[in-house]
mmCIF file with all atom_site columns, C-alpha atoms in Angstrom:
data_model
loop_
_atom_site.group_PDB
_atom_site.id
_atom_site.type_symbol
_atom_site.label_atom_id
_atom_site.label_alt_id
_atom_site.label_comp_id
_atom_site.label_asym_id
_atom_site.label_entity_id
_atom_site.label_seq_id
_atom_site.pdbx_PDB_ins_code
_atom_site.Cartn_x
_atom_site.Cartn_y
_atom_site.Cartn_z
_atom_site.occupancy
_atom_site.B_iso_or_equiv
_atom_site.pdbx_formal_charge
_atom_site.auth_seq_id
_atom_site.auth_comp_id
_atom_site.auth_asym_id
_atom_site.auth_atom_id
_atom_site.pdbx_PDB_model_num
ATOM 1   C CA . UNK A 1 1   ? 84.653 -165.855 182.019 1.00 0.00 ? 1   UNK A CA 1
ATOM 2   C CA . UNK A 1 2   ? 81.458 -164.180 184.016 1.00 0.00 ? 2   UNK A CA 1
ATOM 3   C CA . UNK A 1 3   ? 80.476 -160.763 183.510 1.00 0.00 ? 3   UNK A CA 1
ATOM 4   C CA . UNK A 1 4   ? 82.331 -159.506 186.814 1.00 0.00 ? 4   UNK A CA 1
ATOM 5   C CA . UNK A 1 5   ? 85.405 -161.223 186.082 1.00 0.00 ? 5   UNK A CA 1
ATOM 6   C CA . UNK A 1 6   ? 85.327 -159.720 182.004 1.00 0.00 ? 6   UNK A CA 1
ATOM 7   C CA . UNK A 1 7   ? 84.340 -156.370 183.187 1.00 0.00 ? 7   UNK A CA 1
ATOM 8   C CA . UNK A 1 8   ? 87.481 -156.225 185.829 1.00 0.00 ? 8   UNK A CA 1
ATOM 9   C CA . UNK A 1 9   ? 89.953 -157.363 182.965 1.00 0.00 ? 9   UNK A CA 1
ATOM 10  C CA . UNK A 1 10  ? 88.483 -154.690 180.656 1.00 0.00 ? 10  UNK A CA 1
ATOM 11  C CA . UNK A 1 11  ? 88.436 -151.821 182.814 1.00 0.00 ? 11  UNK A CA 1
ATOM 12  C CA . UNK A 1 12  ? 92.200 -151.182 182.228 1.00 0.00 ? 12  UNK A CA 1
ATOM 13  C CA . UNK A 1 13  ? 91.685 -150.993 178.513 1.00 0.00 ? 13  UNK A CA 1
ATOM 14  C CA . UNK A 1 14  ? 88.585 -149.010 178.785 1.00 0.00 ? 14  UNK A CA 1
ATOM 15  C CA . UNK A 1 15  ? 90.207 -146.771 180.817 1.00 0.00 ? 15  UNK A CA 1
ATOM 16  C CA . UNK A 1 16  ? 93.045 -145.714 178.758 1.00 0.00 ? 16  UNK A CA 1
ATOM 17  C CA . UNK A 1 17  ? 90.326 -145.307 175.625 1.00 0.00 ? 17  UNK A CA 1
ATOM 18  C CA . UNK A 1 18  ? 88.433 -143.008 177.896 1.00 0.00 ? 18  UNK A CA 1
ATOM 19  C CA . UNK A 1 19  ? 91.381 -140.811 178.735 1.00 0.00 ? 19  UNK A CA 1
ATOM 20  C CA . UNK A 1 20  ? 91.735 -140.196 175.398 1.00 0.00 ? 20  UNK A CA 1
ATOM 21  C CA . UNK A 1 21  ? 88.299 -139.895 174.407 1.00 0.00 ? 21  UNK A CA 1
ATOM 22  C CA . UNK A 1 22  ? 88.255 -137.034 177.866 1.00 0.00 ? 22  UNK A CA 1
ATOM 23  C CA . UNK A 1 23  ? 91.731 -135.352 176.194 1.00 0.00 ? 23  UNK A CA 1
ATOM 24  C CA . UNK A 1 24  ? 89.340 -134.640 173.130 1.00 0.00 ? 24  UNK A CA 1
ATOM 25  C CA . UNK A 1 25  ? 86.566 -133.322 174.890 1.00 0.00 ? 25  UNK A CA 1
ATOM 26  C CA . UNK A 1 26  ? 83.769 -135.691 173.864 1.00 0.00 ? 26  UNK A CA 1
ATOM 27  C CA . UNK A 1 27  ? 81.204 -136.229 176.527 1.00 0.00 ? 27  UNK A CA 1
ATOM 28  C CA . UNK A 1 28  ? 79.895 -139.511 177.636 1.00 0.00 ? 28  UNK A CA 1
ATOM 29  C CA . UNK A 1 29  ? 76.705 -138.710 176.431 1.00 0.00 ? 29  UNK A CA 1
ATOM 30  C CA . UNK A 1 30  ? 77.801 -138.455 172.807 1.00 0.00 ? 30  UNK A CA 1
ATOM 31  C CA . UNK A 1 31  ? 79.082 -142.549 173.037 1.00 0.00 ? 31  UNK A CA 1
ATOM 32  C CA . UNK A 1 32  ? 76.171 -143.413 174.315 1.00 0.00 ? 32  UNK A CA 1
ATOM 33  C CA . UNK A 1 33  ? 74.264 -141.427 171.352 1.00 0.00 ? 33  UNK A CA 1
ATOM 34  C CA . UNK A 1 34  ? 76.835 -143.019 169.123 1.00 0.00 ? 34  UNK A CA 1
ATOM 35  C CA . UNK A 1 35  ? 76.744 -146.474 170.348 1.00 0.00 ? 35  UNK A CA 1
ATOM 36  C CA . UNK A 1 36  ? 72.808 -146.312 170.060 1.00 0.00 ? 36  UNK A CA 1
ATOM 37  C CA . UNK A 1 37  ? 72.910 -145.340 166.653 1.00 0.00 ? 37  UNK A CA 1
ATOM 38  C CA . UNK A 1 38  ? 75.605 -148.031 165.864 1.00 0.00 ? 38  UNK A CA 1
ATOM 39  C CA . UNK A 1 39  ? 72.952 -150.745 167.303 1.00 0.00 ? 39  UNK A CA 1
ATOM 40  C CA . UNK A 1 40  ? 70.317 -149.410 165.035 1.00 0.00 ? 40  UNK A CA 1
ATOM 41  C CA . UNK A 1 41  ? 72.596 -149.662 162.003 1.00 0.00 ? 41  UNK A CA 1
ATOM 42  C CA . UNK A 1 42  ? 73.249 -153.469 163.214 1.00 0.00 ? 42  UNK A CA 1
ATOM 43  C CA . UNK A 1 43  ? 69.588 -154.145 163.159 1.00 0.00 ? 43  UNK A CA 1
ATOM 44  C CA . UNK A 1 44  ? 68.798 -152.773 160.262 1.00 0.00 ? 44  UNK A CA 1
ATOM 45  C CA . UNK A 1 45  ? 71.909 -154.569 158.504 1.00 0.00 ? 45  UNK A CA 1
ATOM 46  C CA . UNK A 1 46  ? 71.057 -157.787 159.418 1.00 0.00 ? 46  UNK A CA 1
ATOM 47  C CA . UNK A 1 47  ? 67.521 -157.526 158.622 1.00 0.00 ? 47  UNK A CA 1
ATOM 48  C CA . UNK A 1 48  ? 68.650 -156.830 154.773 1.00 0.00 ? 48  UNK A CA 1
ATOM 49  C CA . UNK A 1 49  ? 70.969 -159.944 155.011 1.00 0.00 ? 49  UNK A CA 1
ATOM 50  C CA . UNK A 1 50  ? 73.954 -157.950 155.227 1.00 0.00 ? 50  UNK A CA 1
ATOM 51  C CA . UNK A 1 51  ? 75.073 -160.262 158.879 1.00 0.00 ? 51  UNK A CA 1
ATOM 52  C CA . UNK A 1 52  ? 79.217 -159.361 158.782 1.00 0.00 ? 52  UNK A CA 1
ATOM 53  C CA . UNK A 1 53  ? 78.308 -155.660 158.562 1.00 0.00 ? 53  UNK A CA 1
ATOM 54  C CA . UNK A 1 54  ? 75.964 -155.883 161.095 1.00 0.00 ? 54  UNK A CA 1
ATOM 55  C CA . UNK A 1 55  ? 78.207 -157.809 163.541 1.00 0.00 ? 55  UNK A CA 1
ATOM 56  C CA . UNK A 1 56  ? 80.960 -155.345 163.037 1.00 0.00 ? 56  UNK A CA 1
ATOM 57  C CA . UNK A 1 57  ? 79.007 -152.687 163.633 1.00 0.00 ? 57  UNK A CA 1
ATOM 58  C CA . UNK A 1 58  ? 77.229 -154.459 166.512 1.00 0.00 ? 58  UNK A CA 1
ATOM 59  C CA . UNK A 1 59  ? 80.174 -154.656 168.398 1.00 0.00 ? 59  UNK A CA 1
ATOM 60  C CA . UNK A 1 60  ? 81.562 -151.100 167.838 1.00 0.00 ? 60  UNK A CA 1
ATOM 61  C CA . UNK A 1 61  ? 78.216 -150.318 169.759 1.00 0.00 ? 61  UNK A CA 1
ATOM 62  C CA . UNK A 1 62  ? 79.024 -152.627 172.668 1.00 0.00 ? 62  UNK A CA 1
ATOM 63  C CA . UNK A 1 63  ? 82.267 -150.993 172.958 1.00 0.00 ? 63  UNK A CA 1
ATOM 64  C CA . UNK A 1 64  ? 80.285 -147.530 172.835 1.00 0.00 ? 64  UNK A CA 1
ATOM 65  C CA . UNK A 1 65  ? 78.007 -148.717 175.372 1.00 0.00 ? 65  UNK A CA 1
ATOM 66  C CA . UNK A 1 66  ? 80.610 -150.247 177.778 1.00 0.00 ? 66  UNK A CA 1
ATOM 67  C CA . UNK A 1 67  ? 82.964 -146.895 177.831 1.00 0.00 ? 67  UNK A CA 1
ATOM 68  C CA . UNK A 1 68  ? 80.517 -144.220 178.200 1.00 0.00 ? 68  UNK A CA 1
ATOM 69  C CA . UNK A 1 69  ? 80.370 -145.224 181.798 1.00 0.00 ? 69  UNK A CA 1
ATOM 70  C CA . UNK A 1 70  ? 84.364 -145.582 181.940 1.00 0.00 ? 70  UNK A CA 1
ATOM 71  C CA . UNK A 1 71  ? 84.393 -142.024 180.006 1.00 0.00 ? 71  UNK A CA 1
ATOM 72  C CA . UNK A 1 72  ? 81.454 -140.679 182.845 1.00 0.00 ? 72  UNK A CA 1
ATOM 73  C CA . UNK A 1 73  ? 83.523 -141.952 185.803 1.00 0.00 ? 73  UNK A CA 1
ATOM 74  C CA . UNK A 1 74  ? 87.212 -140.937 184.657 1.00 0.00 ? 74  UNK A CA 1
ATOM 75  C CA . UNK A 1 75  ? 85.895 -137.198 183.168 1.00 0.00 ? 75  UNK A CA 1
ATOM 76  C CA . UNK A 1 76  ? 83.492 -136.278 186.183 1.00 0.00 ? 76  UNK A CA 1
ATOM 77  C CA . UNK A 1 77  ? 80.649 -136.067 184.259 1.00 0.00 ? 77  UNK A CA 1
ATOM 78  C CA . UNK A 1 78  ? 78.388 -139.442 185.331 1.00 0.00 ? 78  UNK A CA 1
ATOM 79  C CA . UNK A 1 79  ? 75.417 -137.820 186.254 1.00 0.00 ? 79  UNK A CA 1
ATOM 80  C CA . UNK A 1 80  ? 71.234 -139.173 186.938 1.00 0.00 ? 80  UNK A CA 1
ATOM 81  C CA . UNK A 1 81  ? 70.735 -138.173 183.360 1.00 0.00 ? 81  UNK A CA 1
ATOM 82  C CA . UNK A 1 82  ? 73.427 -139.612 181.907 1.00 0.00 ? 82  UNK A CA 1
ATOM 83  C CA . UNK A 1 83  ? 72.762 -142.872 183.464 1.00 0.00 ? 83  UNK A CA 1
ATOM 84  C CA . UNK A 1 84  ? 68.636 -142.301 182.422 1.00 0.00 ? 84  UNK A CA 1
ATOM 85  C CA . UNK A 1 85  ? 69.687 -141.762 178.666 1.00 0.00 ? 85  UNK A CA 1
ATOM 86  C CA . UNK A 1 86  ? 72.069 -144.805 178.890 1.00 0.00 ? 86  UNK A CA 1
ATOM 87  C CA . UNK A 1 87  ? 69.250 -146.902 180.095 1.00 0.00 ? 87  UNK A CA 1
ATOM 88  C CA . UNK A 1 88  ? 66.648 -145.752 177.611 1.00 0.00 ? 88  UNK A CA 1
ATOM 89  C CA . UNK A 1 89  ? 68.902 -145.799 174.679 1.00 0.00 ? 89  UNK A CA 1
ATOM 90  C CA . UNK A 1 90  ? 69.959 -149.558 175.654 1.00 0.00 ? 90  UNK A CA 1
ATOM 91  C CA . UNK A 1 91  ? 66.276 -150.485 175.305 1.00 0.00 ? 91  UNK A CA 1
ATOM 92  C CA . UNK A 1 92  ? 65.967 -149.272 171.377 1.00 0.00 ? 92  UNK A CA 1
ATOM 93  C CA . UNK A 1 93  ? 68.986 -151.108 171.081 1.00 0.00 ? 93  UNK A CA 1
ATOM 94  C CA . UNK A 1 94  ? 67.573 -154.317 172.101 1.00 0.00 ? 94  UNK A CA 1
ATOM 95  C CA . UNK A 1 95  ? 64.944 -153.747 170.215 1.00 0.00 ? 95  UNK A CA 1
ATOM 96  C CA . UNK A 1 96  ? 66.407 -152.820 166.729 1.00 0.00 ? 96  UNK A CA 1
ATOM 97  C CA . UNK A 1 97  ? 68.969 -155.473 166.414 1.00 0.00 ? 97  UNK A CA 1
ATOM 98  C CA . UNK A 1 98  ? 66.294 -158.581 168.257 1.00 0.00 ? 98  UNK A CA 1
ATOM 99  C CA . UNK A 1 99  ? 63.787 -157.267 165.557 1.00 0.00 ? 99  UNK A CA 1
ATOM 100 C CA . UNK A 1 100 ? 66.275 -157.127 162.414 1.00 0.00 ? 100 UNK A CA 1
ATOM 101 C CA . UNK A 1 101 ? 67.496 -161.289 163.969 1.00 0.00 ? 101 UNK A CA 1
ATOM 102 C CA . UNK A 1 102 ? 63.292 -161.555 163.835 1.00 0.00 ? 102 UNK A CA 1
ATOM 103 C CA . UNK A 1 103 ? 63.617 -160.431 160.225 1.00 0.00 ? 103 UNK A CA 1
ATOM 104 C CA . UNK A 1 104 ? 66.495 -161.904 158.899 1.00 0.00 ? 104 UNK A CA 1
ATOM 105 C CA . UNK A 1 105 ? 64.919 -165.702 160.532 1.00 0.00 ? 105 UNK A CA 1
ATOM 106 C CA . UNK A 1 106 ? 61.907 -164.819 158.630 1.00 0.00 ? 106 UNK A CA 1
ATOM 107 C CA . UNK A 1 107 ? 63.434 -164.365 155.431 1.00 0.00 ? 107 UNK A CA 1
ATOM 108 C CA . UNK A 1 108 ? 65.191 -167.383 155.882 1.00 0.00 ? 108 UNK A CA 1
ATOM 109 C CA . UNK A 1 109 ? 62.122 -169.401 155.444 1.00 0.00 ? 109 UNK A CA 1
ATOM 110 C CA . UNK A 1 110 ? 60.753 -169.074 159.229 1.00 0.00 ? 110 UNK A CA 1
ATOM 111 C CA . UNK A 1 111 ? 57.149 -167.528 158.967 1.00 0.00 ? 111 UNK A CA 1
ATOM 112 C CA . UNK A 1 112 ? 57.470 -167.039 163.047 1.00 0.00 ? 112 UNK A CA 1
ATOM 113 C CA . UNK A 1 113 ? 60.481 -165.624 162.941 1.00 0.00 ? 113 UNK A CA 1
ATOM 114 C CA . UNK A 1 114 ? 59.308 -162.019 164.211 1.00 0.00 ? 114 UNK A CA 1
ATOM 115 C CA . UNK A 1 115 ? 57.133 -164.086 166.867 1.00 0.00 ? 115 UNK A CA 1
ATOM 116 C CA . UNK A 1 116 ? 59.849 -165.593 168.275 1.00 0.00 ? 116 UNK A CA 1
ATOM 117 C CA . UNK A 1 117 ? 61.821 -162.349 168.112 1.00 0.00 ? 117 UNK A CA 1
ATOM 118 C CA . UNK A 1 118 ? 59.190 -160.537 169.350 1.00 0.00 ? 118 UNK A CA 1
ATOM 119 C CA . UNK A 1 119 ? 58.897 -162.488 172.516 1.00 0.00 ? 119 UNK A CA 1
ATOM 120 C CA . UNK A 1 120 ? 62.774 -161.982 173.172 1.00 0.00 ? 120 UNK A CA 1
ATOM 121 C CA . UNK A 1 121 ? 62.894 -158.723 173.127 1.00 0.00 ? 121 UNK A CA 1
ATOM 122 C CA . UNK A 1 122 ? 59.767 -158.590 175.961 1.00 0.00 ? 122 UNK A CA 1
ATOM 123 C CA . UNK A 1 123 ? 62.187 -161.114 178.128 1.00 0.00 ? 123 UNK A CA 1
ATOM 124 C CA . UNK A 1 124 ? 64.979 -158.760 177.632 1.00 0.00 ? 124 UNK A CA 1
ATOM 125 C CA . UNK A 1 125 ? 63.258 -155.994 178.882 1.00 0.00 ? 125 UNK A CA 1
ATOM 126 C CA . UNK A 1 126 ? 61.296 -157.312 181.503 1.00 0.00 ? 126 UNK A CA 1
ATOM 127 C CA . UNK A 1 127 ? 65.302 -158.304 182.803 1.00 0.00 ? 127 UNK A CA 1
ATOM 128 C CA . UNK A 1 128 ? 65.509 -154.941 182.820 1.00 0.00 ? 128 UNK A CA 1
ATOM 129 C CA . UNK A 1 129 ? 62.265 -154.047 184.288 1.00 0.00 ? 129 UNK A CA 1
ATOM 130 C CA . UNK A 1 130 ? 62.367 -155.920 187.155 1.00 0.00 ? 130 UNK A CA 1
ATOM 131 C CA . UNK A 1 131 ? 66.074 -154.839 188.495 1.00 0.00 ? 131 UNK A CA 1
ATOM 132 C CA . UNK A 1 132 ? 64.896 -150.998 187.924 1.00 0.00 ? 132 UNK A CA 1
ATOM 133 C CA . UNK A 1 133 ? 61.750 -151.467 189.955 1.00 0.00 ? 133 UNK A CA 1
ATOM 134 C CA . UNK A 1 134 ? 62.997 -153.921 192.181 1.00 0.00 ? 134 UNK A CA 1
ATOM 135 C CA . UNK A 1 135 ? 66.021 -150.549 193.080 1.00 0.00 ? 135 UNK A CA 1
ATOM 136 C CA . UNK A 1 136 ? 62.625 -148.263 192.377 1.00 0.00 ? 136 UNK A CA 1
ATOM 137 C CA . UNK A 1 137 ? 61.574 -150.074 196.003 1.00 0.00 ? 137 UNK A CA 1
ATOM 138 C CA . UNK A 1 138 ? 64.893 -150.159 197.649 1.00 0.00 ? 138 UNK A CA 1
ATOM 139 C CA . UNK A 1 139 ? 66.163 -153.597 196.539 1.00 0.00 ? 139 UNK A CA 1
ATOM 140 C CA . UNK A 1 140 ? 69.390 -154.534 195.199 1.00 0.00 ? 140 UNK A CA 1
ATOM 141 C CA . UNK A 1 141 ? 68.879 -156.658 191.881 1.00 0.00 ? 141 UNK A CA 1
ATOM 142 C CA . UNK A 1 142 ? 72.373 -156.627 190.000 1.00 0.00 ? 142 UNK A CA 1
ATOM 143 C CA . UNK A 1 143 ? 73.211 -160.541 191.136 1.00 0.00 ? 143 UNK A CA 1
ATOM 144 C CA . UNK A 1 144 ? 71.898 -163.037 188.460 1.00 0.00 ? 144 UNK A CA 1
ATOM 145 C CA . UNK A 1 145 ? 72.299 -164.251 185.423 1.00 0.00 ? 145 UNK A CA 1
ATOM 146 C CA . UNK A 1 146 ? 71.950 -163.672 181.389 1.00 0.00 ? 146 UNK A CA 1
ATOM 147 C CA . UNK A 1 147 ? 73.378 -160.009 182.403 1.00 0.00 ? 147 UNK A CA 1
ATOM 148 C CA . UNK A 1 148 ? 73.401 -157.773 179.629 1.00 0.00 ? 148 UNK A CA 1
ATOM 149 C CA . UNK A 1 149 ? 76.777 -158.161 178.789 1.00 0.00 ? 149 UNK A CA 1
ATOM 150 C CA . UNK A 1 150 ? 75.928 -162.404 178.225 1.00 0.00 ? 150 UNK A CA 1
ATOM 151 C CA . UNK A 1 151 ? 72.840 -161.006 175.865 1.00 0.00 ? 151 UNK A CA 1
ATOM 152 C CA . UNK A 1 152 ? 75.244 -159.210 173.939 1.00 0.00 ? 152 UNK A CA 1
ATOM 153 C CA . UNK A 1 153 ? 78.037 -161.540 173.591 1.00 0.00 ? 153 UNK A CA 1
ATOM 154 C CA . UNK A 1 154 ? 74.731 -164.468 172.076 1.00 0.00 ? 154 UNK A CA 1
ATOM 155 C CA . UNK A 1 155 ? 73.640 -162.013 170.236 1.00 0.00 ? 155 UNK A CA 1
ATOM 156 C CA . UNK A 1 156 ? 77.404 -161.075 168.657 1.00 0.00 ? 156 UNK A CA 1
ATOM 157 C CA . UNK A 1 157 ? 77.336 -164.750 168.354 1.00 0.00 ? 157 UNK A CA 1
ATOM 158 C CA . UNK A 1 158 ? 73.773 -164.723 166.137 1.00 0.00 ? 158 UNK A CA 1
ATOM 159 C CA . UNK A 1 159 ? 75.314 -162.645 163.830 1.00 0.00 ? 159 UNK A CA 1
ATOM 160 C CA . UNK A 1 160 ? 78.566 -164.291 163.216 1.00 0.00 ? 160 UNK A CA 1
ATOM 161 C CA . UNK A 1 161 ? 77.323 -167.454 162.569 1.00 0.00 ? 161 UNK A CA 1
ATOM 162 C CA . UNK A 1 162 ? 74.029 -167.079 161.248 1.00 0.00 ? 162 UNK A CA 1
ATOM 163 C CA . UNK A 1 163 ? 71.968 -169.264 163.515 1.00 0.00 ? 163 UNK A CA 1
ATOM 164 C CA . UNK A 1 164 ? 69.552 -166.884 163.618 1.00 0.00 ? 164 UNK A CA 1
ATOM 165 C CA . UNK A 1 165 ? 66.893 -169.569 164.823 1.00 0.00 ? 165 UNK A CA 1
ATOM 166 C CA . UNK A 1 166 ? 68.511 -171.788 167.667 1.00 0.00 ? 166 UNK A CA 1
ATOM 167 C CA . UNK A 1 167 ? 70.420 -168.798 169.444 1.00 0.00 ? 167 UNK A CA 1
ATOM 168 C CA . UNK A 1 168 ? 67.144 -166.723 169.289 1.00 0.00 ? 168 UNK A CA 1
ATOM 169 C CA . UNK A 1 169 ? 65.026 -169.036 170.850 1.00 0.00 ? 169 UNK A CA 1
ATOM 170 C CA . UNK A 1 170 ? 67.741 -169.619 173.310 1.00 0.00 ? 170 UNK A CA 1
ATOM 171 C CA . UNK A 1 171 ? 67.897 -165.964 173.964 1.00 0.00 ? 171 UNK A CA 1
ATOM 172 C CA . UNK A 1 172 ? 64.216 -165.667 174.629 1.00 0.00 ? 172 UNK A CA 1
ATOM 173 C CA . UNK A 1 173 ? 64.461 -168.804 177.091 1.00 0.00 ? 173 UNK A CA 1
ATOM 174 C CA . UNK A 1 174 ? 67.291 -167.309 179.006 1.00 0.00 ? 174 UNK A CA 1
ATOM 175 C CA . UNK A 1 175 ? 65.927 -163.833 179.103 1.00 0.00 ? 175 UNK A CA 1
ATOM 176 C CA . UNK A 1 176 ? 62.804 -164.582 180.538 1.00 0.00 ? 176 UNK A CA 1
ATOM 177 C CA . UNK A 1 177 ? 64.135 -167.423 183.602 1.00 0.00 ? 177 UNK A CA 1
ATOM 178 C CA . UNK A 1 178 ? 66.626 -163.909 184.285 1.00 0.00 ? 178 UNK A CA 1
ATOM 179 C CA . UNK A 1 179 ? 63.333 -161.800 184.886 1.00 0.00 ? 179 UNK A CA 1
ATOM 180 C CA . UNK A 1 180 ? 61.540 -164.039 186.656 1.00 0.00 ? 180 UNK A CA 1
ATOM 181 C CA . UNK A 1 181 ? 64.223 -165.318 188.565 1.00 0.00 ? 181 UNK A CA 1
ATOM 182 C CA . UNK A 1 182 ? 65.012 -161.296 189.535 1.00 0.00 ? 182 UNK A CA 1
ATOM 183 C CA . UNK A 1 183 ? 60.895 -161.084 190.411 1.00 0.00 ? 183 UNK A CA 1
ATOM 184 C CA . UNK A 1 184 ? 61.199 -164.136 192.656 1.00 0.00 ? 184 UNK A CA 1
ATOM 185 C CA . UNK A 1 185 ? 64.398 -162.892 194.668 1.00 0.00 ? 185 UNK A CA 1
ATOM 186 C CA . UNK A 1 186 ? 62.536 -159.057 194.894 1.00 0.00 ? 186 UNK A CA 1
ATOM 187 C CA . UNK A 1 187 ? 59.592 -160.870 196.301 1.00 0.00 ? 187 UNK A CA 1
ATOM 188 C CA . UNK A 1 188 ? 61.790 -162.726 199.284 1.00 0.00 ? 188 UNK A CA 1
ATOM 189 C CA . UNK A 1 189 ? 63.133 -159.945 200.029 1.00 0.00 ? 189 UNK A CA 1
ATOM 190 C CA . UNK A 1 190 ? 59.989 -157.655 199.926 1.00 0.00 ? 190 UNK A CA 1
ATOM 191 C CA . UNK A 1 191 ? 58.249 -160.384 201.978 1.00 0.00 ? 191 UNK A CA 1
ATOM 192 C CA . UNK A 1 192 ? 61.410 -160.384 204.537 1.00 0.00 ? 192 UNK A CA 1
ATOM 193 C CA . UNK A 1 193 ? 60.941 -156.554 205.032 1.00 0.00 ? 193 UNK A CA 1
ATOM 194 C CA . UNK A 1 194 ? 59.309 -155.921 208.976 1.00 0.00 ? 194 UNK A CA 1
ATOM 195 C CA . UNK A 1 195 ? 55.825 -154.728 208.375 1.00 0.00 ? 195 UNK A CA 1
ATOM 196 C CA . UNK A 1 196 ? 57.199 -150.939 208.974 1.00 0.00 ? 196 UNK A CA 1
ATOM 197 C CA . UNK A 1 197 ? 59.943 -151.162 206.232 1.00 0.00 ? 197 UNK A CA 1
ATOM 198 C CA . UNK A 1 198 ? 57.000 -152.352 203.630 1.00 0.00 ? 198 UNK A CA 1
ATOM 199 C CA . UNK A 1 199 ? 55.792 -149.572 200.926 1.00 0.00 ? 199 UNK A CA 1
ATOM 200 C CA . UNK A 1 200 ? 52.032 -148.534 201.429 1.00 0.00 ? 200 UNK A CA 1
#
């Protein structure tokens, strides 16, 4: 199932959990808080060995971070700031639970396991870089692949299995063709601009 096609079947369901999340007053802002706190809890789980608790608690923050947009958009509350702190918060998520796989890999028995983690986590955000400058200059960059919501589901799928190694250097693969497949289509379409339409 691709990401459009799994976000359009959970919408429904994420729906009714924000009306009721909205009927209690909680703002969107406190799920994203929540669901970035969740993330740090899986990284630091499965960097002690502890993978079940970490993958439990790894996807409680996926749901966090896919209904505080459903809770923004159904409560009137989606603002520029909301959307900012969304964004940043995503980013330490990355971070904490790429750099606990790093950990857990290393004590495994793979010296290079924080390397290799390491270098995921700069693919992952460099997906991320290039769609927010790439919209920075005007340019649509939401098409492509290894979407966030496919480098959460491998990474749910690290944890429940263990195979810490393979799926981590597969991340890292897929995360950086993403980016520089996203800088190769801004760059067409920068290059298609008229001379007039180009930034200074």
């Amino acid at each position: 199932m691709g990401a459009e096609r799994w976000r359009a079947w959970a919408e429904p369901i994420l729906a009714r959990l924000a009306r009721g999340l909205d009927s209690l007053g909680i703002h969107p802002n406190a799920v994203t808080v929540l669901g970035f706190l969740l993330s740090l809890g899986a990284g630091l789980m499965v960097g002690l060995g502890l993978r079940w608790g970490a993958a439990a608690l790894w996807a409680l923050s996926g749901l966090c971070d896919a209904l505080d947009g459903s809770l923004a958009r159904l409560s009137g509350k989606a603002s520029p700031a909301g959307a900012f702190l969304d964004s940043t918060l995503d980013r330490y998520s990355d971070g904490a639970i790429l750099l606990g796989i790093g950990a857990a890999w290393q004590r495994a028995g793979a010296p290079w396991g924080g390397w290799v983690a390491g270098f995921a986590l700069l693919g992952a955000l460099m997906v991320s870089y290039a769609r927010a400058r790439g919209e920075g200059l005007g340019l649509s960059l939401r098409e492509g692949f290894f979407t966030r919501l496919e480098r959460f589901f491998l990474i749910l799928l690290a944890l429940l299995t263990g195979w810490y190694g393979p799926l981590l250097l597969l991340f890292a693969l897929l995360a950086h063709l993403a980016a520089l497949q996203r800088a190769a289509r801004a760059l067409r379409m920068l290059h298609a601009r008229s001379p007039s339409e180009r930034s200074p």
